[in-house]
Amino acid sequence: MELDFYKKFSINIDLAVEAHDLLRGQTGREISGVIVDREKYENSSVTIVKIVEEQAEQLMGKPRGNYITIEAPSLRDNNRLAQQEVAEVLAKKLSSLFNLPENANILLVGLGNWNATPDALGPKVIEHSMVTRHLFKYAPEELGEGMRSVSAIAPGVLGITGIETAEIIKGIVEKIQPELVIVVDSLAAGSVDRIATTIQIADTGINPGSGIGNQRTGINLASMGVPVIAIGIPTVVHAAVIAQVTVEHFLEQLKANPLLNQIYQNLRPDFTNQVINQVLQPFAGNLMVTPKEIDSLISSTSKIVAGGISMALHPAVNFEDFNIYLN
Amino acid sequence: MELDFYKKFSINIDLAVEAHDLLRGQTGREISGVIVDREKYENSSVTIVKIVEEQAEQLMGKPRGNYITIEAPSLRDNNRLAQQEVAEVLAKKLSSLFNLPENANILLVGLGNWNATPDALGPKVIEHSMVTRHLFKYAPEELGEGMRSVSAIAPGVLGITGIETAEIIKGIVEKIQPELVIVVDSLAAGSVDRIATTIQIADTGINPGSGIGNQRTGINLASMGVPVIAIGIPTVVHAAVIAQVTVEHFLEQLKANPLLNQIYQNLRPDFTNQVINQVLQPFAGNLMVTPKEIDSLISSTSKIVAGGISMALHPAVNFEDFNIYLN
Amino acid sequence: MELDFYKKFSINIDLAVEAHDLLRGQTGREISGVIVDREKYENSSVTIVKIVEEQAEQLMGKPRGNYITIEAPSLRDNNRLAQQEVAEVLAKKLSSLFNLPENANILLVGLGNWNATPDALGPKVIEHSMVTRHLFKYAPEELGEGMRSVSAIAPGVLGITGIETAEIIKGIVEKIQPELVIVVDSLAAGSVDRIATTIQIADTGINPGSGIGNQRTGINLASMGVPVIAIGIPTVVHAAVIAQVTVEHFLEQLKANPLLNQIYQNLRPDFTNQVINQVLQPFAGNLMVTPKEIDSLISSTSKIVAGGISMALHPAVNFEDFNIYLN
Amino acid sequence: MELDFYKKFSINIDLAVEAHDLLRGQTGREISGVIVDREKYENSSVTIVKIVEEQAEQLMGKPRGNYITIEAPSLRDNNRLAQQEVAEVLAKKLSSLFNLPENANILLVGLGNWNATPDALGPKVIEHSMVTRHLFKYAPEELGEGMRSVSAIAPGVLGITGIETAEIIKGIVEKIQPELVIVVDSLAAGSVDRIATTIQIADTGINPGSGIGNQRTGINLASMGVPVIAIGIPTVVHAAVIAQVTVEHFLEQLKANPLLNQIYQNLRPDFTNQVINQVLQPFAGNLMVTPKEIDSLISSTSKIVAGGISMALHPAVNFEDFNIYLN
């Protein structure tokens, strides 16, 4: 699929790893200014995409920084070992992106709309996270060693509050002055097998156009004045992407046939988009593809992410502790 | 799109009006044994498909009976006048399918899974319906003239209860012996513009393979021993249908070109399905397309349907009364 | 407190152990026809009240049978060890009340109203229970050894369905013919310290007047035709009981004073009830006392009960397995 | 009941009208520095308590300002006419407390915990309110004349966020600079007949100790820098109050008897509190009394309050418009 397609349908490529793969597929060579590393675990694999140069920002459509992607297909099968491994890898990778003293304050933000299942992941992560900031003041006896001060908010979406989410968060940041903000959001992926099996951690925060809710303003170091790490999990694929991918697969076939190749060249530019537009009327960009079991996928994924965050922020907490806390 | 496609992906065509249109499109002529009538209202239109002969049952993939479809695109815009009109047309059309004394007992059944938004329509209709059966016994003073005895249940789905829904309902029917059962269910449509804008009323009940949850056994006169009317509202489109429709639109173009037509003939049978299978891996038939705002569409549609049913069953109740009851 | 008080305010004494203590307190001696046994565990204690003679039924206001009460005050503190112990004691005690072959069918029923927090315990237990009946037919490969066929339903309450709950359950029992029915319900206790810390298991089922929802008809061997075990957990105390207990404590003081004792004798019969009636106007018997944190107490208790039931019914399942299943 | 009792159990008297009545009852005369006015409507009555002098602040335990109480017992019966009247009276009385240009910005805040039914009123009012601030920027065509810019947030409670609610709101206020903040909260009342039938509007905002959640810091003009109006609705009564009122009624009787009066004098100070403490162990101040039907009372009341607020803020909106908006 070409980047142009995404622009035409105003679809943001939320995952850096997908943007990278698209770009490489299109150009057939490495992208200058982007460094890619890979790690392999038992039930999961990690890809680290570092955008290090300015012209790569343009190409990738993402600001310079680190984009760590954890992929674990067996999360979809509710594999308990995979869940623990992913929570622990998430904790480790998240920790690698910050360097905070033990008395640091961290603000968690769950973006998204709790009334719309695939967009509710952020608020659900907040619900399961170990919030401690108030205990330091009102119940220090409940805190052990190795617990940091963590606060959390799920501010809702523009249509509910009438306020840009970035404004709400900025207001709270200015009041409580955390050393770090971690923002959790639902993403749209380019392929359905990523739904609830991929986690992206980015130290560039949230930038305009990201997430299912399509944030209009950035939630990042520039806008907040403190470092912002974004954790995103694909929960949907745009229906337009499904349609497009289908056509792409189809066209591949035509292309292979020398006779058809010429027709293929003529057909392409506009026709595909027209077709997709027709099929998706009257909802256009607002149609989402999700598996039937999205509710239970969101429920289990939000616990894994909350676990990973809690372990990263509270050095004293391990996976077992977190599970006890959950129940 | 051809019927074969649906069979290959085990997708049931829930709407008789769509089965009819597909069949006519394919054969290019009227279907023998099927009578179609149309009515036009200010904000909605009604299509009545009567399957009257045995061989038409086979062709249509649906048992003989009446299938009334109300279509009102402006429901999607939360148009208050359209909502009232549709509730009233639904009440009228539903009433046309039964002939009950004022002291009849009616059992409402809301099929579907309350934990999965697009499948929660049935349970939500139950929640909003005017249930009165207990008042006849325990609080007759709360009942006015023109109220029938209505009971209601949302039994949940097989994965939650471990019991076939038809068994649960049959058990209750044998206990309380209603004169009529009305079953409400979420459906899958063949095109996204039907989501939350189309209502089908069928006096054939629910037959195996219908509904998002894909009922395994029928809930109909034969299995229940009393007449069963099914009310279904599309809330999703299978992702495979989106992919298929895209390809179909695409192929139309090829077909028009005499040179390509031959290749088109060779390409077709298997290739399309392979492509679709690839794109939808690993979820295959379980991927659903819904608009982002499905939660609020389910919420408003369930009130309209509950209103229409309540007006049909309780002659004394009008739309205003129902709205007062709701708030 | 005297039994008369409960009758005057139509308050049922749901816990046999409380009925027994009241009776003993009133008469000052053992109750003939009732046998009481006690067991002590690390974090909990068990009292077994056996009503064995007919005249004891009258006195206790409960049918002959076994009433096992598990008490564990530390459940209120979310003590993980207590939770596991109580789930295991519940499993053991529940198992002691039935003798079923491995291929037996068991139906779980969660009574109560999911819209009213303190009454939602039954439906929540159903939500967390390991339901397997459908797997025997459709996915036997997902079942290990030592799993029984378990189905489950939360039928809702009379005000929602218009149908007596006993009728719904009887209908389902006749269809699926389980060897045992286990019914879970919220109870009202006589003292607030029992809320979410006491579990009663009774092999007499549910009898008219029991539970917060005040069942009108029995769900027991007589009505269902199969053995019924009821598991009940106090989630509220009637406000009238709070008022009454306050007065009782107060009157104790008067009684101790010889001068006042006479006035006390005169005061008593009606005056107390009048006062209580005045204070609780206009809600009378419908006022409930719950701790602020009732939502989280219901959430944790429902998991313990679902765990205990799942371990009792599926011999292969232990507490660790159940927790994996939960997350 | 005496004020002392409330202090002993750390129970705040949330309603000015109750504080006033207690004080008058105790002293037997008008309270200097407090002006009381009354209005009578068909289904409701209004009491306006103005605290105008400094020493009255001390006596009343509330800062100087206007406390308007609307009482409508028939709200409990879901009386449609009463609901409309109360929404309209609320709109009128609320409007009387501010004087804003049509282009003013107003921030609504729903205090309380959405997971605890009686404390969820604030968040529910937010859910039903007509939020428009974003439309001015992104969809001005959806706005008619006579609509003000309204934004809304339900920030959650300290135990969920780890942040004092006042800090969150202050942060948002500094960002979006509203001309007025309206805060909605659940209150505790001194008698059960006030539950869901009384609305208090106070131009003094929320002051420490108010509300079920017992706000620790004020949300008022002093802390926010803009005027704050608080709308509070009793949804619970402390169990300690029920116990106390019972004893008070009881003691009245003793008092009337000259012989007993002396004993009464001796008994009183500590004994009553000891008794109450015993009865309410181990929950003490955390036990709440609510009617069984609290869920539906919260649901209907939150719509009335949201309606009243929406009519007050948007001059173009009447009760009918609001109901259309709701459905």
Short mmCIF file of N, CA, C and O in Angstrom, two decimals, chain B residues 107 114-115 126-127 131-134 137-138 150-155 158-164 166-168 170-172 174-176 216, chain C residues 107 114-115 126-127 131-134 137-138 150-155 158-164 166-168 170-172 174-176 216:
data_model
loop_
_atom_site.label_atom_id
_atom_site.label_comp_id
_atom_site.label_asym_id
_atom_site.label_seq_id
_atom_site.Cartn_x
_atom_site.Cartn_y
_atom_site.Cartn_z
N LEU B 107 -44.40 -12.54 25.08
CA LEU B 107 -43.05 -12.62 25.63
C LEU B 107 -42.07 -11.96 24.67
O LEU B 107 -41.98 -12.34 23.50
N TRP B 114 -24.72 -8.65 25.80
CA TRP B 114 -24.69 -7.27 26.31
C TRP B 114 -23.28 -6.74 26.48
O TRP B 114 -23.09 -5.54 26.63
N ASN B 115 -22.28 -7.63 26.46
CA ASN B 115 -20.90 -7.17 26.59
C ASN B 115 -20.27 -6.75 25.28
O ASN B 115 -19.15 -6.23 25.26
N ILE B 126 -35.01 -4.78 25.36
CA ILE B 126 -35.70 -5.34 26.53
C ILE B 126 -35.71 -4.33 27.68
O ILE B 126 -36.73 -4.09 28.32
N GLU B 127 -34.54 -3.72 27.91
CA GLU B 127 -34.38 -2.75 29.01
C GLU B 127 -35.36 -1.58 28.88
O GLU B 127 -35.81 -1.02 29.88
N VAL B 131 -42.81 -3.52 30.33
CA VAL B 131 -43.14 -4.85 30.84
C VAL B 131 -44.26 -4.72 31.88
O VAL B 131 -44.19 -3.86 32.76
N THR B 132 -45.30 -5.54 31.74
CA THR B 132 -46.50 -5.35 32.58
C THR B 132 -47.02 -6.63 33.21
O THR B 132 -47.90 -6.57 34.07
N ARG B 133 -46.50 -7.77 32.80
CA ARG B 133 -47.12 -9.03 33.22
C ARG B 133 -47.28 -9.14 34.74
O ARG B 133 -48.32 -9.58 35.24
N HIS B 134 -46.26 -8.72 35.48
CA HIS B 134 -46.32 -8.81 36.94
C HIS B 134 -47.33 -7.85 37.56
O HIS B 134 -47.88 -8.10 38.62
N LYS B 137 -50.82 -9.06 38.30
CA LYS B 137 -50.99 -9.84 39.53
C LYS B 137 -50.77 -8.98 40.78
O LYS B 137 -51.53 -9.07 41.74
N TYR B 138 -49.70 -8.17 40.75
CA TYR B 138 -49.29 -7.52 42.00
C TYR B 138 -49.69 -6.05 42.11
O TYR B 138 -49.63 -5.49 43.20
N VAL B 150 -47.23 -8.13 29.10
CA VAL B 150 -45.97 -8.28 28.39
C VAL B 150 -44.86 -8.67 29.38
O VAL B 150 -44.71 -8.04 30.42
N SER B 151 -44.14 -9.72 29.05
CA SER B 151 -42.96 -10.08 29.84
C SER B 151 -41.74 -10.03 28.92
O SER B 151 -41.89 -9.92 27.70
N ALA B 152 -40.55 -10.09 29.50
CA ALA B 152 -39.36 -9.85 28.68
C ALA B 152 -38.15 -10.51 29.29
O ALA B 152 -37.99 -10.54 30.52
N ILE B 153 -37.29 -11.01 28.44
CA ILE B 153 -36.04 -11.60 28.95
C ILE B 153 -34.92 -11.42 27.93
O ILE B 153 -35.15 -11.44 26.72
N ALA B 154 -33.72 -11.20 28.46
CA ALA B 154 -32.51 -11.17 27.64
C ALA B 154 -31.65 -12.32 28.15
O ALA B 154 -30.93 -12.16 29.14
N PRO B 155 -31.73 -13.47 27.51
CA PRO B 155 -31.13 -14.67 28.12
C PRO B 155 -29.61 -14.75 28.02
O PRO B 155 -29.02 -15.62 28.65
N LEU B 158 -24.79 -18.26 24.12
CA LEU B 158 -24.28 -19.59 24.43
C LEU B 158 -22.96 -19.55 25.20
O LEU B 158 -22.77 -20.30 26.16
N GLY B 159 -22.07 -18.65 24.81
CA GLY B 159 -20.76 -18.59 25.47
C GLY B 159 -20.84 -18.14 26.92
O GLY B 159 -19.94 -18.38 27.71
N ILE B 160 -21.90 -17.46 27.28
CA ILE B 160 -22.09 -16.99 28.66
C ILE B 160 -22.87 -18.01 29.48
O ILE B 160 -22.55 -18.26 30.64
N THR B 161 -23.92 -18.59 28.89
CA THR B 161 -24.81 -19.45 29.66
C THR B 161 -24.47 -20.93 29.53
O THR B 161 -24.84 -21.72 30.40
N GLY B 162 -23.82 -21.31 28.44
CA GLY B 162 -23.61 -22.74 28.18
C GLY B 162 -24.85 -23.44 27.67
O GLY B 162 -24.85 -24.65 27.48
N ILE B 163 -25.93 -22.68 27.47
CA ILE B 163 -27.21 -23.26 27.06
C ILE B 163 -27.64 -22.64 25.73
O ILE B 163 -27.52 -21.43 25.56
N GLU B 164 -28.12 -23.45 24.79
CA GLU B 164 -28.67 -22.89 23.56
C GLU B 164 -29.78 -21.92 23.93
O GLU B 164 -30.68 -22.25 24.71
N ALA B 166 -32.32 -21.06 22.34
CA ALA B 166 -33.64 -21.61 22.01
C ALA B 166 -34.17 -22.50 23.14
O ALA B 166 -35.37 -22.50 23.44
N GLU B 167 -33.29 -23.21 23.81
CA GLU B 167 -33.71 -24.05 24.93
C GLU B 167 -34.23 -23.21 26.09
O GLU B 167 -35.24 -23.53 26.71
N ILE B 168 -33.50 -22.13 26.39
CA ILE B 168 -33.93 -21.26 27.49
C ILE B 168 -35.32 -20.70 27.20
O ILE B 168 -36.22 -20.73 28.03
N LYS B 170 -37.58 -21.75 25.06
CA LYS B 170 -38.60 -22.80 25.02
C LYS B 170 -39.04 -23.15 26.45
O LYS B 170 -40.23 -23.32 26.72
N GLY B 171 -38.09 -23.25 27.36
CA GLY B 171 -38.42 -23.55 28.76
C GLY B 171 -39.36 -22.50 29.34
O GLY B 171 -40.37 -22.82 29.98
N ILE B 172 -39.06 -21.23 29.07
CA ILE B 172 -39.90 -20.15 29.61
C ILE B 172 -41.27 -20.15 28.93
O ILE B 172 -42.30 -19.97 29.57
N GLU B 174 -42.89 -22.63 27.76
CA GLU B 174 -43.72 -23.71 28.30
C GLU B 174 -44.28 -23.35 29.66
O GLU B 174 -45.37 -23.77 30.03
N LYS B 175 -43.54 -22.58 30.43
CA LYS B 175 -44.02 -22.16 31.75
C LYS B 175 -45.10 -21.11 31.66
O LYS B 175 -46.14 -21.21 32.29
N ILE B 176 -44.84 -20.04 30.89
CA ILE B 176 -45.77 -18.90 30.96
C ILE B 176 -46.74 -18.86 29.80
O ILE B 176 -47.63 -18.02 29.77
N ARG B 216 -27.85 -21.21 16.44
CA ARG B 216 -27.68 -22.57 15.90
C ARG B 216 -28.99 -23.30 15.73
O ARG B 216 -29.10 -24.22 14.94
N LEU C 107 -26.66 -26.47 37.07
CA LEU C 107 -27.11 -25.15 36.62
C LEU C 107 -26.87 -24.13 37.73
O LEU C 107 -27.37 -24.29 38.85
N TRP C 114 -29.05 -6.58 38.36
CA TRP C 114 -27.71 -6.08 38.01
C TRP C 114 -27.64 -4.56 38.02
O TRP C 114 -26.54 -4.01 38.02
N ASN C 115 -28.79 -3.88 38.03
CA ASN C 115 -28.77 -2.42 38.06
C ASN C 115 -28.67 -1.84 39.48
O ASN C 115 -28.54 -0.63 39.63
N ILE C 126 -22.20 -15.19 38.42
CA ILE C 126 -22.43 -15.90 37.15
C ILE C 126 -21.38 -15.47 36.11
O ILE C 126 -20.79 -16.29 35.41
N GLU C 127 -21.15 -14.16 36.04
CA GLU C 127 -20.19 -13.60 35.08
C GLU C 127 -18.79 -14.18 35.25
O GLU C 127 -18.05 -14.33 34.28
N VAL C 131 -18.20 -21.65 32.98
CA VAL C 131 -19.32 -22.30 32.30
C VAL C 131 -18.76 -23.21 31.21
O VAL C 131 -17.90 -22.79 30.43
N THR C 132 -19.22 -24.45 31.17
CA THR C 132 -18.61 -25.44 30.28
C THR C 132 -19.60 -26.25 29.45
O THR C 132 -19.20 -26.97 28.56
N ARG C 133 -20.87 -26.15 29.78
CA ARG C 133 -21.84 -27.07 29.17
C ARG C 133 -21.76 -27.09 27.64
O ARG C 133 -21.82 -28.14 27.01
N HIS C 134 -21.62 -25.92 27.03
CA HIS C 134 -21.59 -25.84 25.57
C HIS C 134 -20.31 -26.45 25.00
O HIS C 134 -20.29 -26.91 23.87
N LYS C 137 -20.32 -30.03 23.84
CA LYS C 137 -20.91 -30.28 22.52
C LYS C 137 -20.07 -29.68 21.40
O LYS C 137 -19.84 -30.31 20.38
N TYR C 138 -19.63 -28.42 21.60
CA TYR C 138 -19.04 -27.71 20.46
C TYR C 138 -17.51 -27.62 20.48
O TYR C 138 -16.92 -27.28 19.47
N VAL C 150 -21.28 -27.37 33.35
CA VAL C 150 -21.88 -26.30 34.14
C VAL C 150 -22.51 -25.26 33.21
O VAL C 150 -21.88 -24.81 32.25
N SER C 151 -23.75 -24.92 33.47
CA SER C 151 -24.40 -23.83 32.75
C SER C 151 -24.80 -22.76 33.76
O SER C 151 -24.75 -23.00 34.96
N ALA C 152 -25.18 -21.59 33.27
CA ALA C 152 -25.39 -20.48 34.21
C ALA C 152 -26.34 -19.46 33.63
O ALA C 152 -26.32 -19.19 32.43
N ILE C 153 -27.17 -18.90 34.49
CA ILE C 153 -28.06 -17.84 34.02
C ILE C 153 -28.33 -16.84 35.14
O ILE C 153 -28.37 -17.19 36.31
N ALA C 154 -28.45 -15.57 34.73
CA ALA C 154 -28.86 -14.51 35.65
C ALA C 154 -30.18 -13.98 35.09
O ALA C 154 -30.19 -13.15 34.18
N PRO C 155 -31.29 -14.47 35.57
CA PRO C 155 -32.57 -14.20 34.90
C PRO C 155 -33.13 -12.81 35.10
O PRO C 155 -34.08 -12.43 34.42
N LEU C 158 -38.25 -9.73 38.98
CA LEU C 158 -39.65 -9.62 38.55
C LEU C 158 -39.96 -8.27 37.89
O LEU C 158 -40.65 -8.21 36.88
N GLY C 159 -39.43 -7.19 38.46
CA GLY C 159 -39.72 -5.85 37.92
C GLY C 159 -39.15 -5.63 36.53
O GLY C 159 -39.60 -4.76 35.80
N ILE C 160 -38.16 -6.39 36.16
CA ILE C 160 -37.54 -6.28 34.84
C ILE C 160 -38.19 -7.24 33.85
O ILE C 160 -38.44 -6.89 32.70
N THR C 161 -38.45 -8.47 34.28
CA THR C 161 -38.94 -9.49 33.35
C THR C 161 -40.45 -9.64 33.34
O THR C 161 -41.02 -10.13 32.37
N GLY C 162 -41.12 -9.26 34.43
CA GLY C 162 -42.54 -9.51 34.55
C GLY C 162 -42.87 -10.96 34.87
O GLY C 162 -44.03 -11.35 34.93
N ILE C 163 -41.84 -11.77 35.07
CA ILE C 163 -42.02 -13.21 35.31
C ILE C 163 -41.40 -13.56 36.66
O ILE C 163 -40.29 -13.11 36.98
N GLU C 164 -42.08 -14.37 37.46
CA GLU C 164 -41.49 -14.87 38.70
C GLU C 164 -40.19 -15.58 38.35
O GLU C 164 -40.15 -16.45 37.47
N ALA C 166 -38.71 -17.90 39.82
CA ALA C 166 -38.84 -19.36 39.98
C ALA C 166 -39.43 -20.00 38.71
O ALA C 166 -39.05 -21.10 38.33
N GLU C 167 -40.33 -19.30 38.05
CA GLU C 167 -40.91 -19.83 36.81
C GLU C 167 -39.86 -19.94 35.71
O GLU C 167 -39.79 -20.92 34.98
N ILE C 168 -39.04 -18.90 35.59
CA ILE C 168 -37.99 -18.92 34.57
C ILE C 168 -37.04 -20.09 34.81
O ILE C 168 -36.73 -20.87 33.92
N LYS C 170 -37.51 -22.79 36.63
CA LYS C 170 -38.19 -24.08 36.46
C LYS C 170 -38.27 -24.44 34.97
O LYS C 170 -38.03 -25.59 34.58
N GLY C 171 -38.58 -23.46 34.14
CA GLY C 171 -38.65 -23.71 32.70
C GLY C 171 -37.31 -24.22 32.16
O GLY C 171 -37.26 -25.19 31.40
N ILE C 172 -36.23 -23.58 32.59
CA ILE C 172 -34.92 -23.99 32.10
C ILE C 172 -34.54 -25.36 32.68
O ILE C 172 -34.00 -26.22 31.97
N GLU C 174 -36.46 -27.78 33.42
CA GLU C 174 -37.18 -28.83 32.70
C GLU C 174 -36.56 -29.10 31.33
O GLU C 174 -36.60 -30.22 30.84
N LYS C 175 -36.00 -28.07 30.74
CA LYS C 175 -35.36 -28.27 29.43
C LYS C 175 -34.02 -28.98 29.55
O LYS C 175 -33.76 -29.92 28.83
N ILE C 176 -33.17 -28.48 30.45
CA ILE C 176 -31.79 -29.02 30.42
C ILE C 176 -31.53 -30.06 31.51
O ILE C 176 -30.47 -30.65 31.55
N ARG C 216 -40.71 -14.36 45.99
CA ARG C 216 -42.09 -14.67 46.39
C ARG C 216 -42.40 -16.16 46.38
O ARG C 216 -43.28 -16.63 47.05
#
